[in-house]
């Protein structure tokens, strides 16, 4: 008990090992966590916003955690909430998988997939016909989606591809065994069916980007770059509470969203109550009979932040780094700490503002810097980095870095790039959903769509140079389902409806989308129905603490329609309310030969900037760089 109560707890404090253990004990004592039951999801159950905002230091806090339990022997599952403070089960509901979907895929299931396949005569026969020794095959259990297989309804299914691994250090992604897929029942631990569609040669190219022979002789002209910060860093972090310059915020971490930012404020004024990447989906474009179903929700189906890297100073992160550990639960409900999961540091970011004046001789320059808060998670073949940036001028930016190894096929054609001889990389998208629970200078917010408007030449515009901008308030959820329009410089202003700035204009932050493609799959497709969030660049909803994940709470084998499309059916008023902005952004990836055998980082993201939030440049107070550093 003492370890739980010894510290001053904030409702959003980082999860501790003692709390995970306390939850586990409660679940065991309640008879919910038994021999065959695994913890398929675990995270802090954050209190509703009003409670967190009303919290003062020293107030009592009820620390609750949500644990999804899966009985491996029966396939039954439960969504539970446990109070670690009161040591009690708050609620427990059994899932109805045909309606709710399935708990995420867990490590135990990754571990058993090859054993299941290697016990199946059809799988073994398909390998034998191809001349492949089963012990060299690495299998990956891939989320099944929901397709036209009535016998799969309500059952816990994955679909598995095999890749040939020629030796211990050989990257199997280079050797896809194409034309072959197995559908596996994880509860029965048996193969449902093997689709042995066609014989294609296994590509023989090397994927061993880490082998000096493959790399070739190293470039020897690069001199070291070292970052020195002789007086150390200029931010503080205490149990997730961060202060830097005029910024103040909290950070959190959970296995589903990874890094979360909370109560972001500048100069004491709130901007965003909570920001996270609440879902992502990677739909693939290849309609082949063995891979039409490929689309992975790395957050909702795999809880990808479980696999977050322990970052390394000098390699992953440069400068005066502060690392934060993340405490998660493993399949058995025991605490598991990822050391150095979150990296925080300051980065010089070039010129902030500058002017050399013709008339006054004034010559002023200030340097921009940003606070970087990041983590990196490998999930299967890919690696995703999530970098939140806070800038001295009030800008907030998210940058996602996608790297790692392409998902491969042996059938390059209309839907894949041939990235090495005989090796295909199917076209795909990486679509992310940022959940931005905004609180611009207070709770009463609204979203205005602001874009450029061309003015035809004529009266009032005799020379045709005029253009202006339009501002349209999105007043209801049905109206707030929008696409980006880069040709019209479309942005969305999140305004406070009760406050004006010193100039009489709205106090606002503007969301600048990058404007890439949204979901390209057909509106009649299964993935369109299951990842409807990804069909619009913008959604706005009325705040509801239960509305957290845009494709629903249980995404794995969810039949679709959950999350955003279900919530906005209520068509709530979002004008001057407590609102949540959902922004879809991402990459449409037509792989390049240069993406093989390991992919240079691709970037995507978005930016939030103050617009009328301040009455003038908020970074006039940034001091000039000391003279000894500029000559
Ligand atoms: Cu990609």
Coordinates of C-alpha atoms and ligand atoms in Angstrom, one line a residue:
X1 CA 0.0 0.0 0.0
X2 CA 2.7 2.5 0.9
X3 CA 4.3 2.5 -2.5
X4 CA 1.0 3.5 -4.0
X5 CA 0.3 6.3 -1.6
X6 CA 3.7 7.7 -0.9
X7 CA 3.9 10.0 -3.8
X8 CA 1.8 13.1 -4.7
X9 CA -0.3 11.7 -7.4
X10 CA -1.8 13.7 -10.2
X11 CA -4.8 12.1 -12.0
X12 CA -2.6 11.9 -15.1
X13 CA 0.6 10.8 -13.4
X14 CA 2.8 8.2 -15.2
X15 CA 1.8 4.6 -14.5
X16 CA 4.0 2.9 -11.9
X17 CA 5.1 -0.7 -11.5
X18 CA 3.3 -0.8 -8.1
X19 CA 0.1 0.2 -9.8
X20 CA 0.3 -2.5 -12.4
X21 CA 1.0 -5.1 -9.7
X22 CA -1.9 -3.8 -7.6
X23 CA -4.3 -4.1 -10.6
X24 CA -3.0 -7.6 -11.3
X25 CA -3.6 -8.6 -7.7
X26 CA -7.1 -7.3 -7.8
X27 CA -7.9 -9.2 -11.0
X28 CA -6.4 -12.4 -9.6
X29 CA -8.3 -12.1 -6.3
X30 CA -11.5 -11.4 -8.2
X31 CA -11.1 -14.7 -10.1
X32 CA -10.8 -12.8 -13.4
X33 CA -7.1 -13.4 -14.1
X34 CA -6.8 -17.2 -14.1
X35 CA -4.4 -19.7 -15.6
X36 CA -5.5 -19.4 -19.3
X37 CA -6.4 -15.7 -19.1
X38 CA -4.1 -13.0 -20.6
X39 CA -4.0 -9.3 -20.4
X40 CA -4.6 -8.1 -24.0
X41 CA -4.7 -4.4 -23.1
X42 CA -3.7 -2.3 -20.1
X43 CA -3.7 1.4 -19.6
X44 CA -4.5 4.2 -17.2
X45 CA -8.2 4.9 -17.3
X46 CA -8.0 8.7 -17.3
X47 CA -10.7 10.5 -15.3
X48 CA -13.2 12.7 -17.3
X49 CA -11.8 16.2 -18.2
X50 CA -13.8 18.1 -15.6
X51 CA -12.4 16.1 -12.8
X52 CA -8.8 16.6 -14.0
X53 CA -9.3 20.3 -14.5
X54 CA -10.7 20.6 -11.0
X55 CA -7.8 18.8 -9.4
X56 CA -5.5 20.7 -7.0
X57 CA -2.3 19.3 -5.7
X58 CA -2.9 17.1 -2.6
X59 CA -6.5 16.3 -3.6
X60 CA -7.3 12.5 -3.3
X61 CA -7.0 10.7 -6.6
X62 CA -8.7 7.4 -7.6
X63 CA -6.2 5.7 -9.9
X64 CA -8.1 3.5 -12.3
X65 CA -6.8 1.2 -15.0
X66 CA -8.5 -0.5 -17.9
X67 CA -7.5 -4.1 -18.6
X68 CA -8.9 -6.2 -21.4
X69 CA -8.8 -9.9 -20.5
X70 CA -8.7 -12.8 -23.0
X71 CA -9.2 -16.4 -22.1
X72 CA -6.9 -18.3 -24.5
X73 CA -8.7 -21.6 -23.9
X74 CA -12.2 -20.4 -24.7
X75 CA -11.7 -17.1 -26.7
X76 CA -14.0 -15.3 -24.2
X77 CA -12.9 -11.7 -23.3
X78 CA -13.8 -9.0 -20.8
X79 CA -13.4 -5.3 -20.7
X80 CA -12.6 -4.4 -17.1
X81 CA -11.8 -1.3 -15.0
X82 CA -9.9 -1.7 -11.8
X83 CA -9.2 0.9 -9.1
X84 CA -5.6 0.5 -7.9
X85 CA -6.4 3.0 -5.1
X86 CA -9.4 1.2 -3.7
X87 CA -8.1 -2.2 -4.8
X88 CA -11.4 -3.2 -6.3
X89 CA -13.0 -4.1 -9.7
X90 CA -15.0 -1.1 -10.8
X91 CA -16.6 -2.8 -13.8
X92 CA -16.3 -5.9 -16.0
X93 CA -18.2 -6.5 -19.2
X94 CA -17.9 -9.6 -21.4
X95 CA -17.3 -8.7 -25.1
X96 CA -19.6 -9.9 -27.8
X97 CA -17.0 -10.4 -30.6
X98 CA -19.4 -10.4 -33.6
X99 CA -20.6 -7.0 -32.6
X100 CA -17.8 -5.5 -30.5
X101 CA -14.7 -7.0 -32.3
X102 CA -11.9 -8.9 -30.7
X103 CA -9.2 -7.9 -28.2
X104 CA -5.8 -7.0 -29.8
X105 CA -3.3 -9.6 -30.9
X106 CA -0.9 -10.4 -28.1
X107 CA 2.7 -11.6 -27.8
X108 CA 1.6 -15.1 -26.8
X109 CA -0.1 -15.4 -30.1
X110 CA 2.9 -14.2 -32.1
X111 CA 4.9 -16.9 -30.3
X112 CA 2.5 -19.8 -31.1
X113 CA 1.8 -19.1 -34.8
X114 CA 4.7 -21.1 -36.3
X115 CA 3.9 -24.1 -34.1
X116 CA 0.3 -24.1 -35.3
X117 CA 1.3 -23.8 -39.0
X118 CA 3.9 -26.5 -38.7
X119 CA 1.3 -29.0 -37.4
X120 CA -0.9 -28.5 -40.4
X121 CA -0.5 -31.0 -43.3
X122 CA -1.8 -28.6 -45.9
X123 CA 0.6 -25.9 -45.0
X124 CA 3.5 -28.4 -44.9
X125 CA 2.5 -29.8 -48.3
X126 CA 2.4 -26.3 -49.8
X127 CA 5.9 -25.7 -48.5
X128 CA 7.2 -29.1 -49.6
X129 CA 5.9 -28.6 -53.2
X130 CA 7.9 -25.3 -53.2
X131 CA 10.9 -27.1 -51.9
X132 CA 11.0 -25.1 -48.7
X133 CA 12.1 -26.6 -45.4
X134 CA 9.4 -25.6 -42.7
X135 CA 12.1 -24.8 -40.1
X136 CA 13.3 -22.0 -42.3
X137 CA 9.9 -20.3 -42.5
X138 CA 9.1 -17.3 -40.3
X139 CA 5.4 -16.7 -40.1
X140 CA 3.7 -13.5 -39.1
X141 CA 0.1 -13.5 -37.6
X142 CA -1.6 -10.7 -39.4
X143 CA -4.9 -9.1 -38.3
X144 CA -7.7 -10.8 -40.3
X145 CA -10.1 -8.0 -40.9
X146 CA -13.7 -8.9 -41.6
X147 CA -14.5 -10.5 -45.0
X148 CA -17.1 -12.7 -46.6
X149 CA -16.4 -15.8 -44.5
X150 CA -19.5 -16.5 -42.4
X151 CA -17.7 -19.3 -40.5
X152 CA -15.2 -16.8 -39.1
X153 CA -17.9 -14.7 -37.3
X154 CA -17.2 -14.5 -33.6
X155 CA -14.0 -16.5 -33.8
X156 CA -10.5 -15.2 -33.2
X157 CA -8.7 -15.4 -36.5
X158 CA -5.4 -14.3 -38.0
X159 CA -4.0 -14.7 -41.5
X160 CA -0.4 -15.8 -41.8
X161 CA 2.2 -15.4 -44.5
X162 CA 5.5 -17.2 -44.6
X163 CA 8.9 -15.7 -45.3
X164 CA 12.0 -17.8 -45.8
X165 CA 15.0 -17.1 -43.5
X166 CA 18.2 -18.6 -44.8
X167 CA 20.3 -18.2 -41.6
X168 CA 20.0 -16.6 -38.2
X169 CA 20.9 -13.1 -39.4
X170 CA 19.0 -13.3 -42.7
X171 CA 16.1 -10.8 -43.0
X172 CA 13.2 -12.9 -44.1
X173 CA 11.3 -10.0 -45.6
X174 CA 13.5 -10.4 -48.6
X175 CA 12.1 -13.9 -49.3
X176 CA 8.3 -13.8 -49.3
X177 CA 6.7 -17.2 -50.0
X178 CA 4.0 -15.8 -52.2
X179 CA 0.8 -17.3 -53.5
X180 CA 0.3 -18.9 -50.1
X181 CA -1.6 -17.8 -47.0
X182 CA -3.0 -19.7 -44.0
X183 CA -6.1 -18.6 -42.0
X184 CA -5.6 -19.6 -38.4
X185 CA -8.0 -20.0 -35.5
X186 CA -6.1 -18.8 -32.4
X187 CA -8.4 -20.3 -29.9
X188 CA -8.5 -23.8 -31.4
X189 CA -4.8 -23.4 -32.3
X190 CA -5.5 -24.9 -35.7
X191 CA -5.4 -23.9 -39.4
X192 CA -8.8 -23.1 -40.8
X193 CA -7.8 -23.1 -44.4
X194 CA -4.7 -22.8 -46.6
X195 CA -5.1 -20.8 -49.8
X196 CA -2.4 -22.1 -52.1
X197 CA -3.1 -19.9 -55.1
X198 CA 0.0 -20.0 -57.3
X199 CA 3.6 -21.0 -57.4
X200 CA 5.9 -18.1 -57.8
X201 CA 9.6 -18.2 -57.2
X202 CA 10.8 -17.0 -53.8
X203 CA 12.9 -13.8 -54.5
X204 CA 16.6 -14.5 -53.8
X205 CA 17.8 -10.9 -53.3
X206 CA 19.5 -10.1 -50.0
X207 CA 17.6 -7.9 -47.5
X208 CA 20.5 -7.8 -45.2
X209 CA 21.0 -4.1 -45.0
X210 CA 23.0 -4.6 -41.8
X211 CA 25.6 -6.8 -43.5
X212 CA 28.8 -4.9 -44.4
X213 CA 29.1 -7.0 -47.6
X214 CA 25.6 -5.7 -48.7
X215 CA 26.4 -2.1 -47.5
X216 CA 29.6 -1.8 -49.5
X217 CA 32.6 0.2 -48.4
X218 CA 31.7 3.0 -45.9
X219 CA 31.6 6.6 -47.0
X220 CA 34.7 8.0 -45.3
X221 CA 34.3 11.7 -45.8
X222 CA 31.9 12.4 -43.0
X223 CA 33.3 14.3 -40.0
X224 CA 31.6 13.9 -36.6
X225 CA 28.8 16.3 -35.5
X226 CA 28.5 16.8 -31.8
X227 CA 25.9 18.9 -30.0
X228 CA 27.2 20.7 -26.9
X229 CA 24.9 22.4 -24.3
X230 CA 27.5 23.6 -21.8
X231 CA 24.9 24.8 -19.3
X232 CA 22.6 21.8 -19.7
X233 CA 19.0 21.7 -20.8
X234 CA 16.4 24.4 -20.2
X235 CA 13.4 22.3 -19.4
X236 CA 12.3 20.3 -16.3
X237 CA 10.3 17.1 -16.1
X238 CA 8.7 15.9 -12.9
X239 CA 6.4 12.8 -13.0
X240 CA 5.5 13.7 -16.5
X241 CA 5.0 17.4 -15.8
X242 CA 7.1 19.4 -18.3
X243 CA 8.1 23.1 -18.2
X244 CA 10.0 24.7 -20.9
X245 CA 10.2 28.4 -21.7
X246 CA 6.5 29.6 -21.6
X247 CA 5.3 26.1 -22.2
X248 CA 3.7 23.9 -19.6
X249 CA 2.3 20.4 -20.2
X250 CA 2.1 16.8 -19.0
X251 CA 3.2 13.7 -20.9
X252 CA 1.9 10.2 -20.7
X253 CA 2.5 6.9 -22.4
X254 CA 0.2 3.9 -23.1
X255 CA 0.6 0.8 -25.2
X256 CA -2.1 1.8 -27.7
X257 CA -1.4 5.5 -28.5
X258 CA 2.2 5.6 -27.3
X259 CA 3.0 9.1 -26.2
X260 CA 0.2 11.4 -25.1
X261 CA 0.4 15.1 -24.3
X262 CA -1.9 16.7 -21.8
X263 CA -2.9 20.1 -20.7
X264 CA -0.7 21.9 -23.1
X265 CA -0.5 25.6 -22.3
X266 CA 1.6 28.7 -23.2
X267 CA 2.1 31.5 -20.8
X268 CA -0.6 30.0 -18.5
X269 CA -3.2 29.9 -21.3
X270 CA -4.6 26.5 -22.2
X271 CA -4.4 25.3 -25.9
X272 CA -5.0 21.6 -25.9
X273 CA -6.3 19.4 -23.2
X274 CA -5.0 16.1 -24.7
X275 CA -3.2 15.2 -27.9
X276 CA -2.4 11.8 -29.2
X277 CA -2.3 9.6 -32.3
X278 CA -5.4 7.6 -31.5
X279 CA -5.4 5.2 -34.4
X280 CA -3.5 4.4 -37.6
X281 CA -4.2 2.0 -40.5
X282 CA -2.1 0.7 -43.3
X283 CA -4.4 -0.5 -46.1
X284 CA -2.6 -2.3 -48.9
X285 CA -3.7 -2.0 -52.6
X286 CA -2.9 -5.5 -54.0
X287 CA -6.2 -7.3 -54.8
X288 CA -4.5 -10.7 -55.1
X289 CA -6.5 -13.7 -53.7
X290 CA -3.8 -14.1 -51.0
X291 CA -3.5 -10.5 -49.9
X292 CA -6.7 -8.5 -50.5
X293 CA -7.3 -8.5 -46.8
X294 CA -4.0 -6.8 -45.8
X295 CA -4.6 -3.7 -43.7
X296 CA -3.2 -3.3 -40.3
X297 CA -4.4 -1.0 -37.5
X298 CA -1.1 -0.8 -35.7
X299 CA -2.7 1.0 -32.7
X300 CA -6.0 -0.7 -32.2
X301 CA -5.1 -4.2 -33.4
X302 CA -1.5 -4.5 -32.3
X303 CA -1.0 -2.0 -29.5
X304 CA 2.2 -1.1 -31.2
X305 CA 3.6 1.1 -28.5
X306 CA 4.2 -2.1 -26.5
X307 CA 7.2 -2.6 -28.8
X308 CA 8.6 0.9 -28.2
X309 CA 12.4 1.0 -28.5
X310 CA 14.7 1.7 -25.6
X311 CA 16.4 4.7 -27.2
X312 CA 20.2 5.1 -27.3
X313 CA 22.0 8.3 -26.5
X314 CA 24.2 9.5 -29.4
X315 CA 22.4 7.2 -31.9
X316 CA 18.7 7.8 -31.6
X317 CA 19.0 11.1 -29.8
X318 CA 21.6 13.9 -29.9
X319 CA 22.2 16.6 -27.3
X320 CA 21.4 16.9 -23.6
X321 CA 18.7 14.3 -23.4
X322 CA 16.2 13.5 -20.8
X323 CA 14.7 10.0 -21.0
X324 CA 11.5 8.9 -19.5
X325 CA 10.7 5.2 -18.9
X326 CA 7.3 3.7 -19.8
X327 CA 5.6 1.2 -17.5
X328 CA 3.3 -1.2 -19.3
X329 CA 1.8 -4.6 -18.4
X330 CA 2.8 -7.8 -20.1
X331 CA 0.4 -10.6 -21.2
X332 CA 0.4 -12.0 -17.7
X333 CA -0.4 -8.6 -16.2
X334 CA 3.0 -8.1 -14.6
X335 CA 4.7 -4.7 -14.9
X336 CA 7.1 -4.3 -17.8
X337 CA 9.3 -1.2 -17.9
X338 CA 10.6 0.1 -21.2
X339 CA 13.6 2.1 -20.2
X340 CA 14.3 5.3 -22.2
X341 CA 11.0 4.9 -24.1
X342 CA 10.5 8.7 -24.4
X343 CA 13.2 11.0 -25.5
X344 CA 13.1 14.7 -24.7
X345 CA 15.6 17.3 -25.8
X346 CA 15.9 20.8 -27.2
X347 CA 17.0 21.4 -30.8
X348 CA 18.3 24.5 -32.5
X349 CA 15.9 25.2 -35.4
X350 CA 17.6 27.9 -37.4
X351 CA 16.4 31.5 -37.6
X352 CA 13.3 32.4 -35.5
X353 CA 13.0 36.0 -36.8
X354 CA 15.5 38.4 -38.4
X355 CA 15.7 41.8 -40.0
X356 CA 18.4 44.1 -41.2
X357 CA 17.0 47.5 -41.8
X358 CA 17.7 49.8 -44.7
X359 CA 16.8 53.0 -42.8
X360 CA 17.7 52.4 -39.1
X361 CA 20.7 50.2 -39.5
X362 CA 19.0 47.8 -37.0
X363 CA 20.3 44.3 -37.4
X364 CA 18.5 41.8 -35.2
X365 CA 18.3 38.1 -35.4
X366 CA 17.0 35.5 -33.0
X367 CA 17.4 31.7 -33.1
X368 CA 14.4 29.4 -33.0
X369 CA 14.5 26.2 -31.0
X370 CA 12.1 23.5 -30.3
X371 CA 11.4 21.0 -27.5
X372 CA 11.3 17.5 -29.0
X373 CA 9.3 14.8 -27.2
X374 CA 9.4 11.5 -29.1
X375 CA 9.4 7.8 -29.2
X376 CA 10.0 5.1 -31.8
X377 CA 8.2 1.8 -32.2
X378 CA 9.0 -1.1 -34.5
X379 CA 6.0 -3.1 -35.5
X380 CA 6.7 -6.1 -37.7
X381 CA 8.6 -4.9 -40.8
X382 CA 8.1 -1.1 -40.2
X383 CA 9.4 1.4 -37.6
X384 CA 7.4 4.5 -36.7
X385 CA 8.8 7.5 -34.9
X386 CA 6.4 10.1 -33.4
X387 CA 8.0 13.5 -32.8
X388 CA 6.0 16.2 -31.1
X389 CA 7.7 19.6 -31.4
X390 CA 6.9 22.8 -29.3
X391 CA 8.4 26.0 -30.6
X392 CA 9.3 29.3 -29.0
X393 CA 6.7 31.1 -31.1
X394 CA 3.7 29.0 -29.9
X395 CA 3.7 26.5 -32.7
X396 CA 2.9 22.8 -32.1
X397 CA 3.9 20.3 -34.7
X398 CA 3.7 16.5 -35.0
X399 CA 6.1 14.7 -37.3
X400 CA 5.8 11.0 -38.0
X401 CA 8.8 9.2 -39.3
X402 CA 8.2 6.0 -41.2
X403 CA 11.2 3.7 -41.8
X404 CA 12.2 0.1 -41.6
X405 CA 11.5 -2.6 -44.2
X406 CA 8.9 -2.7 -46.9
X407 CA 6.2 -5.4 -46.8
X408 CA 7.0 -7.6 -49.7
X409 CA 5.5 -9.9 -52.3
X410 CA 6.9 -12.0 -55.1
X411 CA 4.4 -10.6 -57.6
X412 CA 5.3 -7.1 -58.7
X413 CA 2.6 -5.9 -61.2
X414 CA -0.1 -3.3 -61.4
X415 CA -0.3 -2.9 -57.6
X416 CA 3.3 -3.1 -56.5
X417 CA 6.8 -1.8 -57.3
X418 CA 9.5 -4.2 -58.2
X419 CA 12.1 -3.0 -55.7
X420 CA 14.7 -5.7 -56.4
X421 CA 14.7 -8.6 -58.9
X422 CA 11.4 -10.5 -58.5
X423 CA 10.6 -8.7 -55.3
X424 CA 7.5 -6.7 -55.1
X425 CA 6.5 -4.0 -52.6
X426 CA 2.7 -3.5 -52.8
X427 CA 1.3 0.0 -52.9
X428 CA -0.2 1.1 -49.6
X429 CA -1.2 4.0 -47.4
X430 CA -0.2 5.0 -43.8
X431 CA -3.2 6.9 -42.4
X432 CA -3.0 8.3 -38.9
X433 CA -5.7 9.8 -36.8
X434 CA -4.7 12.6 -34.4
X435 CA -7.1 13.1 -31.6
X436 CA -6.8 16.7 -30.6
X437 CA -9.0 17.5 -27.6
X438 CA -8.7 21.2 -28.0
X439 CA -9.1 23.8 -25.3
X440 CA -8.1 27.1 -26.9
X441 CA -8.0 29.6 -24.1
X442 CA -10.9 27.8 -22.4
X443 CA -13.5 25.1 -23.1
X444 CA -15.9 27.0 -25.4
X445 CA -14.4 26.3 -28.8
X446 CA -15.6 26.0 -32.4
X447 CA -14.0 25.3 -35.8
X448 CA -14.0 27.7 -38.7
X449 CA -13.0 26.4 -42.2
X450 CA -10.8 29.2 -43.6
X451 CA -9.7 29.2 -47.2
X452 CA -8.6 31.4 -50.1
X453 CA -11.2 32.7 -52.5
X454 CA -10.5 33.8 -56.0
X455 CA -12.2 37.0 -57.1
X456 CA -13.1 37.3 -60.8
X457 CA -11.9 40.4 -62.6
X458 CA -14.6 43.1 -62.8
X459 CA -16.1 45.8 -60.7
X460 CA -13.9 46.4 -57.6
X461 CA -11.2 44.2 -59.1
X462 CA -10.5 45.8 -62.4
X463 CA -7.0 44.2 -62.8
X464 CA -7.8 40.8 -61.5
X465 CA -5.2 40.7 -58.7
X466 CA -7.7 40.4 -55.9
X467 CA -8.2 37.4 -53.7
X468 CA -9.6 37.1 -50.2
X469 CA -10.5 34.5 -47.7
X470 CA -13.7 32.9 -46.6
X471 CA -14.6 31.8 -43.1
X472 CA -17.3 29.2 -42.5
X473 CA -18.3 28.0 -39.1
X474 CA -18.7 24.2 -38.9
X475 CA -21.6 24.2 -36.5
X476 CA -22.7 20.6 -36.3
X477 CA -20.9 17.2 -36.5
X478 CA -22.6 16.5 -39.9
X479 CA -20.9 19.6 -41.3
X480 CA -17.6 18.9 -39.8
X481 CA -16.4 16.1 -42.0
X482 CA -14.1 17.7 -44.4
X483 CA -11.3 17.1 -46.9
X484 CA -8.1 19.1 -47.2
X485 CA -7.9 21.5 -50.2
X486 CA -4.3 22.6 -50.8
X487 CA -5.3 24.4 -54.0
X488 CA -7.4 26.7 -51.8
X489 CA -4.9 26.9 -48.9
X490 CA -7.7 25.4 -46.7
X491 CA -7.1 25.4 -43.0
X492 CA -9.2 24.9 -39.9
X493 CA -9.2 27.6 -37.1
X494 CA -10.1 26.3 -33.7
X495 CA -11.5 29.5 -32.1
X496 CA -12.6 30.4 -28.6
X497 CA -16.2 31.6 -29.0
X498 CA -16.2 33.6 -25.8
X499 CA -12.9 35.5 -26.0
X500 CA -11.5 38.1 -28.3
X501 CA -7.9 39.2 -28.7
X502 CA -6.7 42.7 -28.3
X503 CA -7.6 43.5 -31.9
X504 CA -11.2 42.4 -31.4
X505 CA -10.6 39.2 -33.5
X506 CA -11.1 35.6 -32.5
X507 CA -8.5 33.9 -30.3
X508 CA -7.5 30.8 -32.2
X509 CA -5.1 28.0 -33.2
X510 CA -5.0 27.0 -36.8
X511 CA -4.6 23.4 -38.0
X512 CA -2.5 23.3 -41.2
X513 CA -3.0 19.9 -42.9
X514 CA -0.4 18.6 -45.3
X515 CA -3.1 17.7 -47.7
X516 CA -2.2 14.1 -48.8
X517 CA -4.7 11.6 -50.0
X518 CA -7.3 10.1 -47.6
X519 CA -8.5 6.5 -47.9
X520 CA -8.2 5.3 -51.5
X521 CA -10.1 2.0 -51.1
X522 CA -13.6 1.8 -52.6
X523 CA -16.5 3.1 -50.4
X524 CA -18.0 -0.4 -50.6
X525 CA -14.9 -2.1 -49.2
X526 CA -14.6 -3.7 -45.8
X527 CA -11.7 -1.5 -44.9
X528 CA -13.6 1.7 -45.8
X529 CA -16.3 0.6 -43.3
X530 CA -13.8 -0.4 -40.6
X531 CA -11.5 2.7 -41.0
X532 CA -14.1 5.3 -41.9
X533 CA -12.1 7.9 -39.9
X534 CA -9.5 7.8 -42.6
X535 CA -12.0 8.9 -45.3
X536 CA -12.0 12.5 -44.1
X537 CA -9.1 14.8 -43.2
X538 CA -11.1 16.5 -40.5
X539 CA -13.9 15.5 -38.1
X540 CA -15.1 17.5 -35.2
X541 CA -17.0 15.9 -32.3
X542 CA -18.5 17.1 -29.1
X543 CA -16.3 16.0 -26.2
X544 CA -17.4 12.7 -24.6
X545 CA -14.9 10.9 -22.3
X546 CA -15.9 7.5 -23.8
X547 CA -15.0 8.6 -27.3
X548 CA -11.4 7.8 -27.5
X549 CA -10.5 5.7 -30.5
X550 CA -11.8 6.8 -34.0
X551 CA -12.3 3.2 -35.3
X552 CA -13.8 2.0 -32.0
X553 CA -12.4 0.5 -28.9
X554 CA -12.0 -3.1 -30.3
X555 CA -10.7 -2.8 -33.8
X556 CA -9.5 -6.3 -34.3
X557 CA -12.2 -8.1 -36.4
X558 CA -14.6 -5.2 -35.7
X559 CA -17.3 -5.4 -38.4
X560 CA -17.1 -1.6 -39.0
X561 CA -19.1 1.5 -38.3
X562 CA -17.6 1.9 -34.8
X563 CA -16.0 5.1 -33.6
X564 CA -16.4 8.4 -35.5
X565 CA -19.2 7.3 -37.9
X566 CA -21.2 6.0 -35.0
X567 CA -20.7 9.1 -32.8
X568 CA -21.4 11.7 -35.4
X569 CA -24.8 10.1 -36.2
X570 CA -26.0 12.1 -33.2
X571 CA -25.1 15.3 -35.1
X572 CA -24.3 17.2 -32.0
X573 CA -23.9 21.0 -31.8
X574 CA -20.1 21.8 -31.9
X575 CA -20.4 25.6 -32.0
X576 CA -19.0 27.1 -28.7
X577 CA -18.8 23.7 -27.0
X578 CA -16.2 21.5 -25.5
X579 CA -15.0 19.8 -28.8
X580 CA -12.5 17.3 -30.1
X581 CA -10.8 17.7 -33.5
X582 CA -9.8 14.5 -35.3
X583 CA -7.3 15.0 -38.1
X584 CA -6.4 12.2 -40.6
X585 CA -3.0 12.6 -42.3
X586 CA -0.5 10.3 -43.8
X587 CA 1.5 8.9 -46.7
X588 CA 0.3 7.2 -49.9
X589 CA 3.3 5.0 -50.4
X590 CA 4.3 3.9 -53.9
X591 CA 7.6 2.2 -52.9
X592 CA 10.8 3.2 -54.7
X593 CA 13.7 0.9 -55.4
X594 CA 15.6 3.3 -53.0
X595 CA 13.3 2.1 -50.2
X596 CA 15.0 -1.3 -50.4
X597 CA 16.5 -3.0 -48.4
X598 CA 15.9 -0.5 -45.6
X599 CA 13.8 2.6 -46.2
X600 CA 15.1 6.1 -45.6
X601 CA 12.7 8.0 -43.4
X602 CA 9.5 9.3 -44.9
X603 CA 7.8 12.1 -43.1
X604 CA 4.2 13.1 -42.5
X605 CA 2.4 15.2 -39.9
X606 CA 0.6 18.4 -39.3
X607 CA 1.1 21.8 -37.6
X608 CA -1.0 23.8 -35.1
X609 CA -0.1 27.5 -35.0
X610 CA -1.5 30.4 -33.0
X611 CA -3.6 32.8 -35.1
X612 CA -4.8 35.8 -33.1
X613 CA -4.1 33.8 -29.9
X614 CA -1.5 36.5 -29.2
X615 CA -1.7 40.1 -30.1
X616 CA 1.8 40.2 -31.6
X617 CA 4.8 38.0 -32.2
X618 CA 5.0 36.0 -28.9
X619 CA 8.7 35.4 -29.3
X620 CA 10.0 39.0 -29.1
X621 CA 11.2 38.1 -25.6
X622 CA 13.7 35.5 -26.9
X623 CA 17.1 36.9 -26.1
X624 CA 19.8 37.3 -28.7
X625 CA 22.5 34.6 -28.9
X626 CA 25.5 35.5 -26.8
X627 CA 28.2 37.4 -28.7
X628 CA 30.9 34.8 -28.1
X629 CA 28.9 32.4 -30.3
X630 CA 28.3 34.8 -33.2
X631 CA 31.1 36.6 -35.0
Ligands
LIG1 CU1 5.0 2.6 -46.5

